[in-house]
CSV table of C-alpha atoms in Angstrom, one decimal:
chain,number,residue,atom,x,y,z
A,10,MET,CA,20.8,4.4,-23.0
A,11,PHE,CA,17.6,2.4,-22.7
A,12,ASP,CA,17.5,3.1,-18.9
A,13,LYS,CA,17.8,6.8,-19.5
A,14,ILE,CA,15.0,6.8,-22.1
A,15,LYS,CA,12.8,4.8,-19.7
A,16,ARG,CA,13.4,7.2,-16.8
A,17,PHE,CA,12.8,10.2,-19.1
A,18,ALA,CA,9.5,8.6,-20.3
A,19,GLY,CA,8.5,7.9,-16.7
A,20,LYS,CA,9.0,11.6,-15.8
A,21,ILE,CA,7.0,12.8,-18.8
A,22,LEU,CA,4.2,10.4,-17.9
A,23,THR,CA,4.2,11.5,-14.3
A,24,LEU,CA,4.2,15.2,-15.4
A,25,ALA,CA,1.3,14.5,-17.8
A,26,ILE,CA,-0.8,12.8,-15.0
A,27,LEU,CA,-0.1,15.7,-12.6
A,28,VAL,CA,-1.0,18.3,-15.3
A,29,SER,CA,-4.2,16.4,-16.0
A,30,ILE,CA,-5.1,16.5,-12.3
A,31,VAL,CA,-4.3,20.2,-12.1
A,32,ILE,CA,-6.6,20.8,-15.1
A,33,TYR,CA,-9.3,18.6,-13.4
A,34,VAL,CA,-9.1,20.5,-10.2
A,35,TYR,CA,-9.1,23.9,-12.0
A,36,SER,CA,-12.1,22.9,-14.1
A,37,ASN,CA,-14.0,22.3,-10.8
A,38,VAL,CA,-12.8,25.5,-9.0
A,39,GLU,CA,-16.3,26.9,-9.0
A,40,GLU,CA,-17.8,23.8,-7.4
A,41,LEU,CA,-15.0,23.9,-4.8
A,42,ARG,CA,-15.7,27.5,-4.0
A,43,ASP,CA,-19.4,26.8,-3.5
A,44,ALA,CA,-18.8,23.7,-1.5
A,45,GLU,CA,-19.4,23.9,2.3
A,46,PHE,CA,-16.9,22.1,4.4
A,47,ASP,CA,-17.2,22.0,8.2
A,48,LEU,CA,-14.0,20.5,9.4
A,49,ARG,CA,-14.5,18.2,12.4
A,50,ILE,CA,-11.2,17.5,14.2
A,51,GLU,CA,-12.5,14.4,16.0
A,52,TYR,CA,-13.1,12.7,12.6
A,53,VAL,CA,-9.6,13.7,11.5
A,54,CYS,CA,-8.2,12.1,14.6
A,55,LEU,CA,-10.2,9.0,13.9
A,56,SER,CA,-8.9,8.9,10.4
A,57,PHE,CA,-5.3,9.2,11.6
A,58,LEU,CA,-5.9,6.5,14.3
A,59,PHE,CA,-7.3,4.0,11.7
A,60,ALA,CA,-4.5,4.8,9.2
A,61,SER,CA,-2.0,4.1,11.9
A,62,LEU,CA,-3.8,0.9,12.8
A,63,GLY,CA,-3.8,-0.2,9.2
A,64,HIS,CA,0.0,0.2,9.0
A,65,LEU,CA,0.4,-1.8,12.2
A,66,LEU,CA,-1.8,-4.6,10.9
A,67,ASN,CA,0.2,-4.6,7.7
A,68,MET,CA,3.4,-4.9,9.7
A,69,LEU,CA,2.1,-7.9,11.7
A,70,THR,CA,1.0,-9.6,8.4
A,71,TRP,CA,4.4,-8.9,6.9
A,72,TYR,CA,6.1,-10.3,10.0
A,73,ARG,CA,4.3,-13.7,9.5
A,74,LEU,CA,4.9,-13.6,5.7
A,75,ALA,CA,8.6,-12.7,6.0
A,76,HIS,CA,9.1,-15.6,8.5
A,77,SER,CA,7.6,-18.0,6.0
A,78,TYR,CA,10.4,-17.0,3.6
A,79,GLY,CA,13.1,-17.5,6.2
A,80,LEU,CA,13.4,-13.8,7.1
A,81,LYS,CA,13.3,-14.5,10.9
A,82,ALA,CA,14.0,-11.1,12.4
A,83,ASP,CA,12.4,-9.9,15.6
A,84,LEU,CA,9.1,-7.9,15.6
A,85,VAL,CA,10.8,-4.5,16.1
A,86,THR,CA,13.3,-5.0,13.3
A,87,THR,CA,10.5,-6.3,11.0
A,88,ALA,CA,8.2,-3.4,11.8
A,89,ARG,CA,11.1,-0.9,11.2
A,90,ALA,CA,12.0,-2.7,7.9
A,91,TRP,CA,8.4,-2.5,6.7
A,92,ILE,CA,7.7,1.1,7.5
A,93,LEU,CA,11.1,2.5,6.3
A,94,SER,CA,10.9,0.5,3.1
A,95,ARG,CA,7.4,1.9,2.6
A,96,LEU,CA,8.8,5.4,2.8
A,97,GLY,CA,11.2,4.4,0.0
A,98,ARG,CA,8.2,4.4,-2.4
A,99,TYR,CA,8.3,8.2,-2.4
A,100,VAL,CA,11.4,7.8,-4.7
A,101,PRO,CA,10.4,7.1,-8.4
A,102,GLY,CA,11.1,3.6,-9.6
A,103,LYS,CA,10.1,1.7,-6.4
A,104,VAL,CA,13.5,0.1,-6.5
A,105,VAL,CA,14.5,2.1,-3.3
A,106,LEU,CA,11.6,0.3,-1.4
A,107,LEU,CA,13.2,-3.1,-2.2
A,108,ILE,CA,16.8,-1.8,-1.6
A,109,VAL,CA,15.9,-0.4,1.8
A,110,ARG,CA,14.2,-3.6,2.8
A,111,MET,CA,17.1,-5.7,1.7
A,112,ASN,CA,19.6,-3.5,3.6
A,113,LEU,CA,17.5,-3.7,6.8
A,114,TYR,CA,17.5,-7.5,6.6
A,115,LYS,CA,21.3,-7.8,6.8
A,116,GLY,CA,22.8,-11.2,6.3
A,117,MET,CA,19.6,-12.7,5.0
A,118,SER,CA,18.7,-13.9,1.5
A,119,LYS,CA,18.0,-11.0,-0.9
A,120,LYS,CA,16.0,-13.4,-3.1
A,121,SER,CA,13.8,-14.2,-0.1
A,122,VAL,CA,13.2,-10.5,0.6
A,123,GLY,CA,12.3,-10.0,-3.1
A,124,MET,CA,9.9,-13.0,-3.2
A,125,ALA,CA,8.3,-12.1,0.1
A,126,THR,CA,7.7,-8.5,-1.2
A,127,VAL,CA,6.1,-9.9,-4.4
A,128,THR,CA,3.9,-12.2,-2.4
A,129,GLU,CA,3.0,-9.3,-0.1
A,130,TYR,CA,1.9,-7.1,-3.0
A,131,LEU,CA,0.0,-9.9,-4.8
A,132,SER,CA,-1.8,-11.0,-1.6
A,133,SER,CA,-2.8,-7.4,-0.8
A,134,LEU,CA,-4.0,-6.9,-4.4
A,135,ALA,CA,-6.1,-10.1,-4.2
A,136,ALA,CA,-7.6,-9.0,-0.9
A,137,ALA,CA,-8.4,-5.6,-2.3
A,138,GLY,CA,-10.0,-7.4,-5.3
A,139,ILE,CA,-12.2,-9.4,-2.8
A,140,VAL,CA,-13.3,-6.1,-1.1
A,141,LEU,CA,-13.9,-4.4,-4.4
A,142,SER,CA,-16.0,-7.4,-5.6
A,143,ALA,CA,-18.1,-7.2,-2.4
A,144,ALA,CA,-18.3,-3.4,-2.9
A,145,ILE,CA,-19.7,-3.8,-6.5
A,146,VAL,CA,-22.1,-6.5,-5.5
A,147,THR,CA,-23.5,-4.4,-2.5
A,148,TYR,CA,-23.2,-1.0,-4.2
A,149,PRO,CA,-26.5,0.9,-3.6
A,150,GLY,CA,-26.7,2.2,-7.2
A,151,LYS,CA,-26.7,0.3,-10.5
A,152,SER,CA,-23.4,-0.8,-12.0
A,153,PRO,CA,-22.8,-2.4,-15.5
A,154,LEU,CA,-22.8,-6.2,-15.4
A,155,TYR,CA,-19.3,-6.4,-16.7
A,156,TYR,CA,-17.9,-4.6,-13.6
A,157,PRO,CA,-18.4,-7.7,-11.3
A,158,ALA,CA,-17.2,-10.0,-14.0
A,159,ALA,CA,-14.0,-8.0,-14.5
A,160,VAL,CA,-13.2,-7.8,-10.8
A,161,ILE,CA,-14.0,-11.5,-10.2
A,162,THR,CA,-11.8,-12.4,-13.2
A,163,GLY,CA,-9.0,-10.3,-11.8
A,164,VAL,CA,-9.3,-12.1,-8.4
A,165,VAL,CA,-9.2,-15.5,-10.1
A,166,LEU,CA,-6.1,-14.6,-12.0
A,167,LEU,CA,-4.4,-13.3,-8.9
A,168,ALA,CA,-5.3,-16.5,-7.1
A,169,ILE,CA,-3.6,-18.5,-9.9
A,170,ALA,CA,-0.6,-16.1,-9.8
A,171,LEU,CA,-0.2,-16.7,-6.1
A,172,HIS,CA,0.0,-20.5,-6.4
A,173,PRO,CA,3.6,-21.6,-5.4
A,174,LYS,CA,4.1,-23.5,-8.6
A,175,VAL,CA,3.3,-20.4,-10.7
A,176,LEU,CA,5.4,-18.1,-8.5
A,177,GLN,CA,8.3,-20.5,-8.5
A,178,ARG,CA,8.3,-20.9,-12.2
A,179,PHE,CA,8.1,-17.2,-12.8
A,180,ALA,CA,10.7,-16.2,-10.2
A,181,ASN,CA,13.2,-18.9,-11.2
A,182,LYS,CA,12.9,-17.9,-14.9
A,183,LEU,CA,14.0,-14.4,-13.9
A,184,LEU,CA,16.7,-15.7,-11.6
A,185,GLN,CA,18.0,-17.9,-14.5
A,186,LEU,CA,18.2,-14.9,-16.8
A,187,ALA,CA,20.2,-13.1,-14.0
A,188,LYS,CA,22.4,-16.2,-13.6
A,189,ARG,CA,21.3,-16.7,-10.0
A,190,ARG,CA,20.5,-19.8,-8.1
A,191,PRO,CA,16.8,-20.7,-8.2
A,192,ILE,CA,14.5,-20.6,-5.1
A,193,GLU,CA,13.5,-24.0,-4.0
A,194,GLU,CA,11.2,-23.5,-1.1
A,195,TYR,CA,7.9,-21.6,-1.0
A,196,PRO,CA,5.1,-21.3,1.6
A,197,PRO,CA,2.2,-23.7,1.0
A,198,TYR,CA,-0.7,-22.4,-1.0
A,199,THR,CA,-3.0,-22.6,2.0
A,200,LYS,CA,-0.7,-20.3,4.0
A,201,ILE,CA,-0.5,-17.8,1.1
A,202,LEU,CA,-4.4,-17.7,0.9
A,203,GLY,CA,-4.2,-17.1,4.7
A,204,TYR,CA,-2.1,-14.0,4.0
A,205,VAL,CA,-4.8,-12.8,1.5
A,206,ALA,CA,-7.4,-13.2,4.3
A,207,ALA,CA,-5.1,-11.5,6.8
A,208,TYR,CA,-4.7,-8.5,4.5
A,209,LEU,CA,-8.5,-7.9,4.7
A,210,LEU,CA,-7.9,-6.4,8.2
A,211,PRO,CA,-5.5,-3.6,7.2
A,212,ILE,CA,-7.7,-2.9,4.2
A,213,ALA,CA,-10.7,-2.5,6.5
A,214,ALA,CA,-8.7,-0.2,8.8
A,215,HIS,CA,-7.4,2.0,5.9
A,216,GLY,CA,-10.9,2.1,4.4
A,217,LEU,CA,-12.3,3.4,7.7
A,218,GLY,CA,-9.5,6.0,7.8
A,219,PHE,CA,-10.6,7.3,4.4
A,220,PHE,CA,-14.3,7.2,5.4
A,221,PHE,CA,-13.7,9.1,8.6
A,222,LEU,CA,-11.6,11.7,6.8
A,223,LEU,CA,-14.4,12.3,4.2
A,224,ASN,CA,-16.9,12.7,7.1
A,225,ALA,CA,-14.5,15.2,8.7
A,226,LEU,CA,-15.4,17.4,5.7
A,227,GLN,CA,-18.9,16.5,4.9
A,228,GLU,CA,-21.3,13.8,6.1
A,229,VAL,CA,-21.1,10.6,4.0
A,230,SER,CA,-23.6,7.7,4.4
A,231,GLY,CA,-22.3,4.6,6.1
A,232,ARG,CA,-23.8,2.5,3.3
A,233,TYR,CA,-20.8,3.5,1.1
A,234,ILE,CA,-18.1,2.3,3.5
A,235,LEU,CA,-17.5,-1.0,1.6
A,236,THR,CA,-17.5,0.8,-1.8
A,237,LEU,CA,-15.1,3.6,-0.6
A,238,THR,CA,-12.8,1.0,1.0
A,239,GLY,CA,-12.5,-1.1,-2.1
A,240,ILE,CA,-11.9,1.8,-4.5
A,241,TYR,CA,-9.5,3.6,-2.2
A,242,TYR,CA,-7.3,0.6,-1.4
A,243,ALA,CA,-7.3,-0.7,-4.9
A,244,SER,CA,-6.3,2.7,-6.2
A,245,SER,CA,-3.5,2.9,-3.7
A,246,LEU,CA,-2.1,-0.5,-4.8
A,247,ILE,CA,-2.3,0.4,-8.4
A,248,GLY,CA,-0.4,3.6,-7.6
A,249,MET,CA,2.3,1.6,-5.9
A,250,ALA,CA,2.6,-0.6,-9.0
A,251,ALA,CA,3.3,2.5,-11.2
A,252,VAL,CA,7.1,2.5,-11.1
A,253,PHE,CA,7.3,6.0,-12.7
A,254,ALA,CA,5.3,7.8,-10.0
A,255,PRO,CA,6.8,8.4,-6.5
A,256,SER,CA,4.3,6.9,-4.0
A,257,GLY,CA,1.8,6.6,-6.8
A,258,ILE,CA,1.3,10.4,-6.7
A,259,GLY,CA,-1.3,11.3,-9.3
A,260,ILE,CA,-2.3,7.7,-10.1
A,261,ARG,CA,-4.3,7.1,-6.9
A,262,GLU,CA,-5.9,10.6,-7.1
A,263,GLY,CA,-6.7,10.2,-10.8
A,264,ILE,CA,-8.5,6.9,-10.1
A,265,LEU,CA,-10.4,8.4,-7.2
A,266,PHE,CA,-11.4,11.5,-9.3
A,267,LEU,CA,-12.6,9.2,-12.1
A,268,ILE,CA,-14.8,6.9,-10.0
A,269,LEU,CA,-15.8,8.5,-6.7
A,270,PRO,CA,-17.9,11.5,-8.1
A,271,GLN,CA,-20.5,8.8,-9.0
A,272,ILE,CA,-20.9,8.3,-5.3
A,273,ILE,CA,-20.0,11.5,-3.5
A,274,PRO,CA,-19.7,15.2,-4.6
A,275,LYS,CA,-16.7,16.2,-6.7
A,276,PRO,CA,-15.4,18.9,-4.3
A,277,LEU,CA,-15.4,16.3,-1.5
A,278,VAL,CA,-13.5,13.8,-3.7
A,279,ILE,CA,-10.9,16.4,-4.6
A,280,VAL,CA,-10.2,17.6,-1.0
A,281,GLY,CA,-10.6,14.2,0.5
A,282,ALA,CA,-8.1,12.6,-2.0
A,283,VAL,CA,-5.4,15.2,-1.2
A,284,SER,CA,-6.1,15.2,2.5
A,285,ILE,CA,-5.9,11.4,3.0
A,286,ARG,CA,-2.4,11.4,1.5
A,287,LEU,CA,-1.4,13.9,4.1
A,288,VAL,CA,-2.9,11.9,7.0
A,289,VAL,CA,-1.4,8.6,5.8
A,290,THR,CA,2.1,10.2,5.3
A,291,ALA,CA,1.9,11.7,8.8
A,292,ALA,CA,1.1,8.3,10.2
A,293,GLU,CA,4.0,6.7,8.3
A,294,LEU,CA,6.5,9.3,9.5
A,295,LEU,CA,5.4,9.0,13.1
A,296,GLN,CA,5.7,5.2,13.1
A,297,ALA,CA,9.0,5.3,11.3
A,298,GLY,CA,10.3,7.6,14.0
A,299,VAL,CA,8.9,5.4,16.8
A,300,PHE,CA,10.2,2.1,15.5
A,301,SER,CA,13.6,3.6,14.7
A,302,LEU,CA,13.8,5.0,18.2
A,303,PHE,CA,12.9,1.5,19.7
A,304,ALA,CA,15.6,-0.1,17.6
A,305,ARG,CA,18.2,2.4,18.7
A,306,MET,CA,17.2,2.1,22.4
A,307,ARG,CA,17.4,-1.7,22.1
A,308,GLY,CA,20.8,-1.4,20.5
A,309,ARG,CA,22.0,0.8,23.4
A,310,ASP,CA,20.6,-1.7,26.0
A,311,SER,CA,22.5,-4.5,24.2
A,312,VAL,CA,25.7,-2.5,24.4
A,313,LYS,CA,25.2,-1.8,28.1
A,314,SER,CA,24.4,-5.5,28.8
A,315,ILE,CA,27.6,-6.6,27.1
A,316,ALA,CA,29.6,-3.9,29.0
A,317,SER,CA,28.2,-4.9,32.4
A,318,GLU,CA,29.0,-8.6,31.7
A,319,SER,CA,32.6,-7.9,30.7
A,320,PRO,CA,35.3,-8.5,33.3
A,321,GLU,CA,36.9,-5.5,35.0
């Protein structure tokens, strides 16, 4: 009964957010009509290229992180697991993301998959906080003093949450409630901080993807790259954390609509926020297809190899 109420409340909340966005867009229709967009395909291609690069860098970081939790699959299997599980976020609840990832790591510890996924998210969030802090400090305009303090506080709290002792205590409390065996081994703290640093690379790639897409519509000054990167990636992660919204639809756009008009024109924010989702989704689908094809071809090669070695 409680689960049904929770799902219903999630749907209502998602609908409310989407309605709010529709109202926001409708209230700015006149500005959208008056806006002059000169689509430059070369910048769209650059946006797609950097979005794809961002995913590849995320896959490589996940490969190292997963290995530290004992999930020692090969690179193709790991990349396929990451991209296919990411597509699972389009289903409300985000549970599908974890289920897909667990199914792809057959025969391996489900607890390790779950803990690696939590570490991945917290490390990405901490890295986004670092970028956002740098963006606020270097922002060309004036920002309230509590902005940097709030972001720095958030980064410190995430750094504490990522400490193995904190993670271990929290995870094992949940496992105890579920009557499961506790997890005894965690990566050292220095290695986890290394993952935070590693996630700065995909964040930079995705930020450039967003920046180039905006420039495909209207020229945006390069001095805003860091600010746009921090806000865009942080809004994406917050959207992923919203369990009621598939792929954070509405959450990311709402945050961008709220903050970015202080930097760039509203019409550009609206069109850019919608367009970047299309570009990122296209990059995800392409890579999911490519890595699934690689996995299938490798499987066929293995079958042929076994057949050729078998006695006649």
